[in-house]
Amino acid sequence: MTPVPPLVLPNTTTELSPSSLLNPPLPSRRLYRRIANRRIAMSGYAVAFVLQWVLWGFPVDVFLIFAWLLAATLCWNIAQPWRYHLAWVRDWGPILGLLLVYNVSRGFAAQGTTGKRLPHVTEMISADRTLFGGELPTAWLQQHFFDPDHAHWWDVAVSFIYMSHFVLSLGLAIVLWLKRRALWASFMRRWFALTAMGVMTYFLYPAAPPWWAEKAGVLHENVVRISIRGWQAIGLGNTGTVLNKGQHLSNQVAAMPSLHSAFALLAAVFIGSLVAKKWWPLLAVYPIAMGLTLVYSGEHYVIDVLIGWVYVVIVWLAVAAVERWWRSRQQNVMPQEAVVAQKQAVKLAIPNIDLEKVSEAAMH
C-alpha cells in the first residue's frame, strides 16, 4: 500500500509577522487616485444637480430622472471600463420602459373618463366620511392649518415630502444596484409588481382626488391643491412650476390607489427588513408623513392612502411566496450535469468504488 503523499503548500513570498499585522501595507497609489477621482466626480455631480434644481426646478420628467441616475452611477464608478457601465443600461432599461408605459397608460386611463364615463368620486368621499364620523379629513386639515395668505413651515415640509416621492424609491434602488445587486433585484421585483397593480387599477377604477371633486362641484367643502405651495415660500418657485406642469400633464384621475403612499411604505418596509427592529419606529415616520401630506394637500383621500398600503402588503406577501417557491425549486431539482460531475469527482477520488453498489447499500 503506497503511502499518501504529504500535503505541500505553495511557497509564499512574504511571511506574516506581528509587526505586519499591526502595520498593514498602505493603500496603493492607484487606489488613492481612484478615490480622489470619485470624490471629484461626485462633487461635480452634486453641484450640477443643485444648479438644475435652483435654475430649472427639480427633475420630474422620466427621461431626465434616468439621465441623472445614470450620471450618478458613472461618477461613482468613474474608474470602471465602459463595459461595466453597459450593465446599467441592461438592468435599468426595463425599468425605464415600465415607467414610460406607466405614464402613457395613465394618460389613456384619464382619456377613458371623458365623455359619458366619469371618474369615481363619491365613493372615496363617502368612505372618508364613514371613517371619520362625517368629517372629510382633507377639508378639516385645510380649514385648520391652511392659510391662503401665508405659507407656514409645515407647508414647506409638505412640499419636500411630496417631492421625495420622485427621489426615494429610485434613489434607494440606485444605492442597492451599486452596493448589493441581489438586494436591488429583490427590491425591484416588488417595485415592478406594485407599479403594475397600480396601472391596472387606474384602468379598471379611475378615481378623482379631492381637489378635482371640489372643482367639479361634487365636493361642497373648500379644498385646494397645495402640494407645491412651499417652494414659493423658500424662493424655489421653478421647482413648483416644474412640478405643477408635471401634475397637469399627468393623469388627473389616478387617485386610487395612492402610489405616493405605496412607494413610501415599500421603501420603509424594505429598509426595515435589513436593519434592526429598534429602527422600525423611525422608518414608520416617513410613510405616515407622506400620507398626511397627501391628504392635507388635497392630492388624495385617506382611503386612497390606506388602499395603497394594502397593495404593498399584498405585493410583499405574493413576491415573497414566489421567491420561496423558486429557491426551493432550485434546491430540490439538481441538474443532470451536476449529478454526472459529482459521480466523476467521486470516481477520481476513489478509483475502485462501485457507485451502484453504494447506492443500493444506502437504500437498505
C-alpha positions as a Markdown table, in Angstrom:
| # | Residue | x | y | z |
|---|---|---|---|---|
| 1 | Met | 0.0 | 0.0 | 0.0 |
| 2 | Thr | 1.6 | 3.2 | -1.1 |
| 3 | Pro | 1.7 | 6.0 | 1.5 |
| 4 | Val | -0.3 | 9.1 | 1.0 |
| 5 | Pro | 2.0 | 11.9 | -0.1 |
| 6 | Pro | 2.1 | 14.8 | 2.4 |
| 7 | Leu | 0.2 | 18.0 | 1.6 |
| 8 | Val | 2.5 | 20.5 | 0.1 |
| 9 | Leu | 1.6 | 24.2 | 0.5 |
| 10 | Pro | 2.6 | 26.7 | -2.2 |
| 11 | Asn | 5.6 | 28.8 | -1.5 |
| 12 | Thr | 4.9 | 32.3 | -0.2 |
| 13 | Thr | 7.0 | 35.3 | -0.9 |
| 14 | Thr | 6.2 | 37.0 | 2.4 |
| 15 | Glu | 5.7 | 35.8 | 5.9 |
| 16 | Leu | 3.1 | 37.2 | 8.3 |
| 17 | Ser | 4.6 | 38.7 | 11.4 |
| 18 | Pro | 3.2 | 40.6 | 14.4 |
| 19 | Ser | 4.6 | 43.8 | 13.0 |
| 20 | Ser | 2.9 | 43.2 | 9.6 |
| 21 | Leu | -0.4 | 42.6 | 11.3 |
| 22 | Leu | -0.2 | 45.7 | 13.4 |
| 23 | Asn | 1.1 | 47.8 | 10.5 |
| 24 | Pro | -0.7 | 46.7 | 7.3 |
| 25 | Pro | 0.7 | 47.9 | 4.0 |
| 26 | Leu | -0.6 | 51.3 | 2.9 |
| 27 | Pro | -3.1 | 51.5 | 0.0 |
| 28 | Ser | -1.5 | 51.8 | -3.4 |
| 29 | Arg | -1.2 | 55.0 | -5.3 |
| 30 | Arg | -3.7 | 53.7 | -7.8 |
| 31 | Leu | -6.3 | 53.3 | -5.0 |
| 32 | Tyr | -5.7 | 56.8 | -3.8 |
| 33 | Arg | -6.1 | 58.1 | -7.3 |
| 34 | Arg | -9.4 | 56.2 | -7.8 |
| 35 | Ile | -10.8 | 57.6 | -4.5 |
| 36 | Ala | -9.8 | 61.1 | -5.4 |
| 37 | Asn | -11.4 | 60.8 | -8.9 |
| 38 | Arg | -14.6 | 59.5 | -7.4 |
| 39 | Arg | -14.8 | 62.4 | -4.9 |
| 40 | Ile | -14.1 | 64.9 | -7.7 |
| 41 | Ala | -16.8 | 63.4 | -10.0 |
| 42 | Met | -19.4 | 63.1 | -7.2 |
| 43 | Ser | -18.7 | 66.7 | -6.1 |
| 44 | Gly | -19.2 | 67.9 | -9.7 |
| 45 | Tyr | -22.4 | 65.8 | -9.9 |
| 46 | Ala | -23.8 | 67.4 | -6.7 |
| 47 | Val | -23.0 | 70.9 | -7.9 |
| 48 | Ala | -24.7 | 70.2 | -11.3 |
| 49 | Phe | -27.8 | 68.7 | -9.6 |
| 50 | Val | -28.2 | 71.7 | -7.3 |
| 51 | Leu | -27.9 | 74.1 | -10.2 |
| 52 | Gln | -30.5 | 72.2 | -12.1 |
| 53 | Trp | -32.8 | 72.3 | -9.1 |
| 54 | Val | -32.3 | 76.1 | -8.4 |
| 55 | Leu | -32.4 | 77.3 | -12.1 |
| 56 | Trp | -34.9 | 74.9 | -13.7 |
| 57 | Gly | -36.6 | 73.1 | -10.9 |
| 58 | Phe | -36.4 | 69.6 | -9.6 |
| 59 | Pro | -36.3 | 66.9 | -12.4 |
| 60 | Val | -39.6 | 65.0 | -12.6 |
| 61 | Asp | -39.5 | 64.0 | -16.3 |
| 62 | Val | -38.9 | 60.3 | -16.6 |
| 63 | Phe | -36.0 | 60.7 | -19.1 |
| 64 | Leu | -34.4 | 63.4 | -17.1 |
| 65 | Ile | -34.6 | 61.4 | -13.9 |
| 66 | Phe | -32.9 | 58.4 | -15.5 |
| 67 | Ala | -30.3 | 60.7 | -17.1 |
| 68 | Trp | -29.4 | 61.9 | -13.6 |
| 69 | Leu | -29.4 | 58.4 | -12.2 |
| 70 | Leu | -27.1 | 57.2 | -15.0 |
| 71 | Ala | -24.8 | 60.2 | -14.3 |
| 72 | Ala | -24.7 | 59.2 | -10.6 |
| 73 | Thr | -23.5 | 55.7 | -11.4 |
| 74 | Leu | -21.0 | 57.0 | -13.9 |
| 75 | Cys | -19.5 | 59.4 | -11.4 |
| 76 | Trp | -19.5 | 56.8 | -8.6 |
| 77 | Asn | -17.8 | 54.2 | -10.7 |
| 78 | Ile | -15.7 | 56.6 | -12.8 |
| 79 | Ala | -12.7 | 54.2 | -12.8 |
| 80 | Gln | -14.7 | 51.3 | -14.3 |
| 81 | Pro | -14.4 | 50.4 | -18.0 |
| 82 | Trp | -17.3 | 51.2 | -20.4 |
| 83 | Arg | -18.4 | 47.5 | -20.4 |
| 84 | Tyr | -19.3 | 47.9 | -16.7 |
| 85 | His | -21.5 | 50.9 | -17.4 |
| 86 | Leu | -23.4 | 49.0 | -20.1 |
| 87 | Ala | -24.7 | 46.8 | -17.3 |
| 88 | Trp | -26.6 | 49.8 | -16.1 |
| 89 | Val | -28.4 | 50.1 | -19.4 |
| 90 | Arg | -29.2 | 46.3 | -19.3 |
| 91 | Asp | -30.5 | 46.4 | -15.8 |
| 92 | Trp | -32.3 | 49.7 | -15.8 |
| 93 | Gly | -33.7 | 49.7 | -19.4 |
| 94 | Pro | -36.7 | 47.6 | -18.4 |
| 95 | Ile | -37.5 | 49.9 | -15.5 |
| 96 | Leu | -37.4 | 52.9 | -17.8 |
| 97 | Gly | -39.7 | 51.1 | -20.2 |
| 98 | Leu | -42.2 | 50.3 | -17.4 |
| 99 | Leu | -42.2 | 53.9 | -16.3 |
| 100 | Leu | -42.9 | 55.1 | -19.8 |
| 101 | Val | -45.7 | 52.5 | -20.1 |
| 102 | Tyr | -47.0 | 53.7 | -16.7 |
| 103 | Asn | -47.1 | 57.4 | -17.8 |
| 104 | Val | -48.7 | 56.6 | -21.2 |
| 105 | Ser | -51.3 | 54.2 | -19.6 |
| 106 | Arg | -52.2 | 56.8 | -17.0 |
| 107 | Gly | -53.0 | 59.1 | -19.9 |
| 108 | Phe | -55.2 | 56.5 | -21.6 |
| 109 | Ala | -56.9 | 55.8 | -18.4 |
| 110 | Ala | -57.6 | 59.5 | -18.0 |
| 111 | Gln | -58.9 | 59.8 | -21.6 |
| 112 | Gly | -61.3 | 56.9 | -20.8 |
| 113 | Thr | -63.1 | 59.1 | -18.3 |
| 114 | Thr | -64.0 | 61.8 | -20.8 |
| 115 | Gly | -67.5 | 61.9 | -22.3 |
| 116 | Lys | -70.1 | 59.6 | -20.7 |
| 117 | Arg | -67.7 | 57.8 | -18.5 |
| 118 | Leu | -66.9 | 59.9 | -15.4 |
| 119 | Pro | -64.3 | 59.0 | -12.8 |
| 120 | His | -65.3 | 57.6 | -9.4 |
| 121 | Val | -65.6 | 60.5 | -6.9 |
| 122 | Thr | -68.4 | 60.0 | -4.4 |
| 123 | Glu | -67.2 | 56.5 | -3.2 |
| 124 | Met | -64.0 | 57.9 | -1.7 |
| 125 | Ile | -65.8 | 60.9 | -0.1 |
| 126 | Ser | -68.3 | 58.5 | 1.5 |
| 127 | Ala | -65.5 | 56.2 | 2.7 |
| 128 | Asp | -63.6 | 59.0 | 4.3 |
| 129 | Arg | -66.7 | 60.5 | 6.0 |
| 130 | Thr | -67.6 | 57.0 | 7.3 |
| 131 | Leu | -64.1 | 56.6 | 8.7 |
| 132 | Phe | -64.0 | 60.0 | 10.4 |
| 133 | Gly | -67.6 | 60.4 | 11.7 |
| 134 | Gly | -68.9 | 62.5 | 8.9 |
| 135 | Glu | -65.8 | 64.8 | 8.6 |
| 136 | Leu | -63.8 | 64.9 | 5.4 |
| 137 | Pro | -60.1 | 64.8 | 6.6 |
| 138 | Thr | -58.8 | 66.9 | 3.7 |
| 139 | Ala | -61.3 | 69.7 | 4.3 |
| 140 | Trp | -60.8 | 69.6 | 8.1 |
| 141 | Leu | -57.0 | 69.8 | 7.8 |
| 142 | Gln | -57.1 | 72.7 | 5.3 |
| 143 | Gln | -59.7 | 74.6 | 7.5 |
| 144 | His | -57.4 | 74.3 | 10.5 |
| 145 | Phe | -53.9 | 74.6 | 9.0 |
| 146 | Phe | -54.0 | 76.2 | 5.6 |
| 147 | Asp | -53.7 | 80.0 | 5.3 |
| 148 | Pro | -54.1 | 81.3 | 1.7 |
| 149 | Asp | -52.2 | 84.5 | 2.6 |
| 150 | His | -49.3 | 83.0 | 4.5 |
| 151 | Ala | -47.2 | 79.8 | 4.0 |
| 152 | His | -46.3 | 78.1 | 7.2 |
| 153 | Trp | -43.3 | 75.9 | 7.9 |
| 154 | Trp | -45.4 | 72.8 | 7.5 |
| 155 | Asp | -46.4 | 73.9 | 4.0 |
| 156 | Val | -42.7 | 73.8 | 3.1 |
| 157 | Ala | -42.3 | 70.4 | 4.8 |
| 158 | Val | -45.3 | 69.2 | 2.8 |
| 159 | Ser | -43.7 | 70.3 | -0.5 |
| 160 | Phe | -40.5 | 68.5 | 0.4 |
| 161 | Ile | -42.2 | 65.3 | 1.5 |
| 162 | Tyr | -44.4 | 65.3 | -1.6 |
| 163 | Met | -41.3 | 65.8 | -3.9 |
| 164 | Ser | -39.5 | 62.9 | -2.1 |
| 165 | His | -41.7 | 60.5 | -4.0 |
| 166 | Phe | -39.7 | 61.2 | -7.1 |
| 167 | Val | -36.4 | 60.6 | -5.3 |
| 168 | Leu | -36.6 | 58.0 | -2.6 |
| 169 | Ser | -37.6 | 54.8 | -4.4 |
| 170 | Leu | -35.3 | 55.1 | -7.3 |
| 171 | Gly | -32.6 | 56.6 | -5.2 |
| 172 | Leu | -32.8 | 53.6 | -2.9 |
| 173 | Ala | -32.7 | 51.3 | -6.0 |
| 174 | Ile | -29.5 | 53.1 | -7.3 |
| 175 | Val | -27.7 | 52.6 | -3.9 |
| 176 | Leu | -28.7 | 48.9 | -3.9 |
| 177 | Trp | -27.6 | 48.5 | -7.5 |
| 178 | Leu | -24.2 | 50.0 | -6.7 |
| 179 | Lys | -23.7 | 48.1 | -3.5 |
| 180 | Arg | -25.8 | 44.9 | -3.4 |
| 181 | Arg | -27.2 | 43.6 | -6.7 |
| 182 | Ala | -29.1 | 40.8 | -5.1 |
| 183 | Leu | -31.0 | 43.2 | -2.8 |
| 184 | Trp | -31.5 | 45.5 | -5.8 |
| 185 | Ala | -33.2 | 42.7 | -7.7 |
| 186 | Ser | -35.4 | 41.8 | -4.7 |
| 187 | Phe | -36.5 | 45.4 | -4.3 |
| 188 | Met | -37.2 | 45.9 | -8.0 |
| 189 | Arg | -39.4 | 42.8 | -8.1 |
| 190 | Arg | -41.6 | 44.4 | -5.5 |
| 191 | Trp | -41.4 | 47.8 | -7.2 |
| 192 | Phe | -42.4 | 46.2 | -10.6 |
| 193 | Ala | -45.3 | 44.3 | -9.1 |
| 194 | Leu | -46.6 | 47.4 | -7.2 |
| 195 | Thr | -46.4 | 49.6 | -10.3 |
| 196 | Ala | -48.2 | 47.1 | -12.4 |
| 197 | Met | -51.0 | 46.7 | -9.9 |
| 198 | Gly | -51.4 | 50.5 | -9.8 |
| 199 | Val | -51.6 | 50.8 | -13.6 |
| 200 | Met | -54.2 | 48.1 | -13.8 |
| 201 | Thr | -56.3 | 49.8 | -11.1 |
| 202 | Tyr | -56.1 | 53.1 | -12.9 |
| 203 | Phe | -57.7 | 51.4 | -16.0 |
| 204 | Leu | -60.3 | 49.5 | -14.1 |
| 205 | Tyr | -61.2 | 52.1 | -11.5 |
| 206 | Pro | -60.3 | 55.7 | -12.5 |
| 207 | Ala | -60.8 | 57.8 | -9.4 |
| 208 | Ala | -60.6 | 61.6 | -8.9 |
| 209 | Pro | -58.7 | 63.3 | -6.0 |
| 210 | Pro | -60.3 | 65.8 | -3.5 |
| 211 | Trp | -59.2 | 68.9 | -5.4 |
| 212 | Trp | -60.8 | 67.6 | -8.6 |
| 213 | Ala | -64.0 | 66.8 | -6.8 |
| 214 | Glu | -64.1 | 70.4 | -5.4 |
| 215 | Lys | -63.6 | 71.9 | -8.9 |
| 216 | Ala | -66.3 | 69.6 | -10.4 |
| 217 | Gly | -68.8 | 70.7 | -7.7 |
| 218 | Val | -69.1 | 67.3 | -6.2 |
| 219 | Leu | -67.4 | 68.3 | -3.0 |
| 220 | His | -69.0 | 71.2 | -1.3 |
| 221 | Glu | -66.2 | 72.0 | 1.2 |
| 222 | Asn | -63.5 | 74.3 | 0.1 |
| 223 | Val | -60.4 | 72.2 | -0.9 |
| 224 | Val | -57.4 | 73.4 | -2.9 |
| 225 | Arg | -54.3 | 71.7 | -4.3 |
| 226 | Ile | -51.4 | 72.9 | -2.2 |
| 227 | Ser | -48.7 | 70.3 | -2.6 |
| 228 | Ile | -46.2 | 72.7 | -4.3 |
| 229 | Arg | -47.0 | 75.8 | -2.3 |
| 230 | Gly | -44.0 | 75.6 | -0.1 |
| 231 | Trp | -41.5 | 76.1 | -2.9 |
| 232 | Gln | -42.5 | 79.7 | -3.5 |
| 233 | Ala | -42.1 | 80.3 | 0.2 |
| 234 | Ile | -38.4 | 79.4 | 0.1 |
| 235 | Gly | -37.6 | 81.0 | -3.2 |
| 236 | Leu | -37.6 | 77.9 | -5.3 |
| 237 | Gly | -40.5 | 78.8 | -7.5 |
| 238 | Asn | -39.0 | 77.0 | -10.5 |
| 239 | Thr | -39.4 | 73.7 | -8.7 |
| 240 | Gly | -43.0 | 74.4 | -8.0 |
| 241 | Thr | -43.5 | 75.4 | -11.7 |
| 242 | Val | -42.0 | 72.2 | -13.0 |
| 243 | Leu | -44.0 | 70.0 | -10.6 |
| 244 | Asn | -47.2 | 71.9 | -11.4 |
| 245 | Lys | -46.6 | 71.4 | -15.1 |
| 246 | Gly | -46.0 | 67.7 | -14.5 |
| 247 | Gln | -49.2 | 67.5 | -12.4 |
| 248 | His | -51.2 | 69.0 | -15.2 |
| 249 | Leu | -49.7 | 66.6 | -17.8 |
| 250 | Ser | -50.2 | 63.5 | -15.6 |
| 251 | Asn | -53.4 | 61.6 | -15.1 |
| 252 | Gln | -55.8 | 63.7 | -13.2 |
| 253 | Val | -57.9 | 60.7 | -12.2 |
| 254 | Ala | -55.3 | 58.3 | -10.8 |
| 255 | Ala | -56.1 | 58.7 | -7.1 |
| 256 | Met | -56.9 | 55.1 | -6.3 |
| 257 | Pro | -54.6 | 53.7 | -5.0 |
| 258 | Ser | -52.1 | 56.3 | -3.9 |
| 259 | Leu | -48.8 | 55.1 | -5.3 |
| 260 | His | -47.1 | 58.0 | -3.5 |
| 261 | Ser | -48.1 | 56.4 | -0.2 |
| 262 | Ala | -47.5 | 52.9 | -1.5 |
| 263 | Phe | -43.9 | 53.6 | -2.6 |
| 264 | Ala | -43.2 | 55.4 | 0.7 |
| 265 | Leu | -44.3 | 52.3 | 2.6 |
| 266 | Leu | -42.5 | 49.9 | 0.3 |
| 267 | Ala | -39.2 | 51.7 | 0.8 |
| 268 | Ala | -39.7 | 51.8 | 4.6 |
| 269 | Val | -40.6 | 48.1 | 4.8 |
| 270 | Phe | -37.7 | 47.1 | 2.6 |
| 271 | Ile | -35.2 | 49.1 | 4.6 |
| 272 | Gly | -36.8 | 47.7 | 7.8 |
| 273 | Ser | -36.2 | 44.2 | 6.6 |
| 274 | Leu | -32.4 | 45.0 | 6.5 |
| 275 | Val | -32.0 | 46.8 | 9.8 |
| 276 | Ala | -32.6 | 46.1 | 13.5 |
| 277 | Lys | -36.1 | 46.4 | 14.9 |
| 278 | Lys | -35.2 | 49.4 | 17.0 |
| 279 | Trp | -35.1 | 51.5 | 13.8 |
| 280 | Trp | -38.7 | 50.5 | 12.7 |
| 281 | Pro | -40.5 | 53.3 | 14.6 |
| 282 | Leu | -38.2 | 55.8 | 12.9 |
| 283 | Leu | -38.8 | 54.2 | 9.5 |
| 284 | Ala | -42.6 | 54.3 | 10.1 |
| 285 | Val | -42.5 | 58.1 | 10.3 |
| 286 | Tyr | -41.9 | 58.5 | 6.5 |
| 287 | Pro | -45.0 | 56.7 | 5.1 |
| 288 | Ile | -47.2 | 58.3 | 7.8 |
| 289 | Ala | -45.8 | 61.7 | 7.0 |
| 290 | Met | -46.4 | 61.0 | 3.3 |
| 291 | Gly | -50.0 | 60.0 | 4.0 |
| 292 | Leu | -50.7 | 63.2 | 6.0 |
| 293 | Thr | -49.0 | 65.3 | 3.2 |
| 294 | Leu | -51.2 | 63.7 | 0.5 |
| 295 | Val | -54.4 | 64.2 | 2.5 |
| 296 | Tyr | -53.7 | 67.8 | 3.7 |
| 297 | Ser | -52.6 | 68.9 | 0.2 |
| 298 | Gly | -55.8 | 67.7 | -1.5 |
| 299 | Glu | -54.0 | 65.1 | -3.6 |
| 300 | His | -55.6 | 62.0 | -2.0 |
| 301 | Tyr | -58.3 | 60.8 | 0.3 |
| 302 | Val | -57.4 | 58.8 | 3.4 |
| 303 | Ile | -59.0 | 55.7 | 1.7 |
| 304 | Asp | -56.6 | 56.1 | -1.2 |
| 305 | Val | -53.6 | 56.1 | 1.2 |
| 306 | Leu | -54.9 | 53.0 | 3.0 |
| 307 | Ile | -55.5 | 51.1 | -0.2 |
| 308 | Gly | -52.0 | 52.0 | -1.3 |
| 309 | Trp | -50.7 | 50.4 | 1.9 |
| 310 | Val | -52.8 | 47.3 | 1.4 |
| 311 | Tyr | -51.3 | 47.0 | -2.1 |
| 312 | Val | -47.9 | 47.0 | -0.5 |
| 313 | Val | -48.8 | 44.2 | 1.9 |
| 314 | Ile | -50.3 | 42.1 | -1.0 |
| 315 | Val | -47.3 | 42.6 | -3.2 |
| 316 | Trp | -44.8 | 41.9 | -0.4 |
| 317 | Leu | -46.5 | 38.6 | 0.6 |
| 318 | Ala | -47.0 | 37.5 | -3.1 |
| 319 | Val | -43.4 | 38.2 | -4.2 |
| 320 | Ala | -42.0 | 36.6 | -1.0 |
| 321 | Ala | -44.1 | 33.5 | -1.7 |
| 322 | Val | -42.8 | 33.3 | -5.3 |
| 323 | Glu | -39.2 | 33.8 | -4.1 |
| 324 | Arg | -39.5 | 31.0 | -1.6 |
| 325 | Trp | -41.0 | 28.7 | -4.2 |
| 326 | Trp | -38.2 | 29.5 | -6.6 |
| 327 | Arg | -35.5 | 28.9 | -4.0 |
| 328 | Ser | -37.0 | 25.5 | -3.0 |
| 329 | Arg | -37.2 | 24.5 | -6.7 |
| 330 | Gln | -33.6 | 25.4 | -7.3 |
| 331 | Gln | -32.5 | 23.5 | -4.2 |
| 332 | Asn | -34.6 | 20.3 | -4.9 |
| 333 | Val | -34.1 | 20.0 | -8.6 |
| 334 | Met | -30.4 | 19.2 | -9.2 |
| 335 | Pro | -29.4 | 19.5 | -12.9 |
| 336 | Gln | -28.3 | 16.2 | -14.5 |
| 337 | Glu | -24.9 | 17.7 | -15.4 |
| 338 | Ala | -24.2 | 18.3 | -11.8 |
| 339 | Val | -25.1 | 14.7 | -10.9 |
| 340 | Val | -22.7 | 13.4 | -13.6 |
| 341 | Ala | -20.0 | 15.7 | -12.5 |
| 342 | Gln | -20.4 | 14.6 | -8.9 |
| 343 | Lys | -20.1 | 10.9 | -9.8 |
| 344 | Gln | -17.0 | 11.7 | -11.9 |
| 345 | Ala | -15.5 | 13.5 | -8.9 |
| 346 | Val | -16.1 | 10.6 | -6.6 |
| 347 | Lys | -14.6 | 8.1 | -9.1 |
| 348 | Leu | -11.5 | 10.3 | -9.4 |
| 349 | Ala | -11.1 | 10.4 | -5.6 |
| 350 | Ile | -11.8 | 6.7 | -5.1 |
| 351 | Pro | -11.0 | 4.9 | -8.4 |
| 352 | Asn | -12.2 | 1.4 | -7.4 |
| 353 | Ile | -15.6 | 2.4 | -6.0 |
| 354 | Asp | -18.8 | 0.9 | -7.4 |
| 355 | Leu | -21.3 | 3.7 | -7.2 |
| 356 | Glu | -24.3 | 1.4 | -8.0 |
| 357 | Lys | -23.5 | -0.9 | -5.0 |
| 358 | Val | -23.0 | 2.2 | -2.8 |
| 359 | Ser | -26.5 | 3.4 | -3.8 |
| 360 | Glu | -28.0 | 0.0 | -3.2 |
| 361 | Ala | -26.4 | -0.1 | 0.3 |
| 362 | Ala | -27.7 | 3.3 | 1.1 |
| 363 | Met | -31.2 | 2.3 | 0.1 |
| 364 | His | -31.1 | -0.6 | 2.5 |
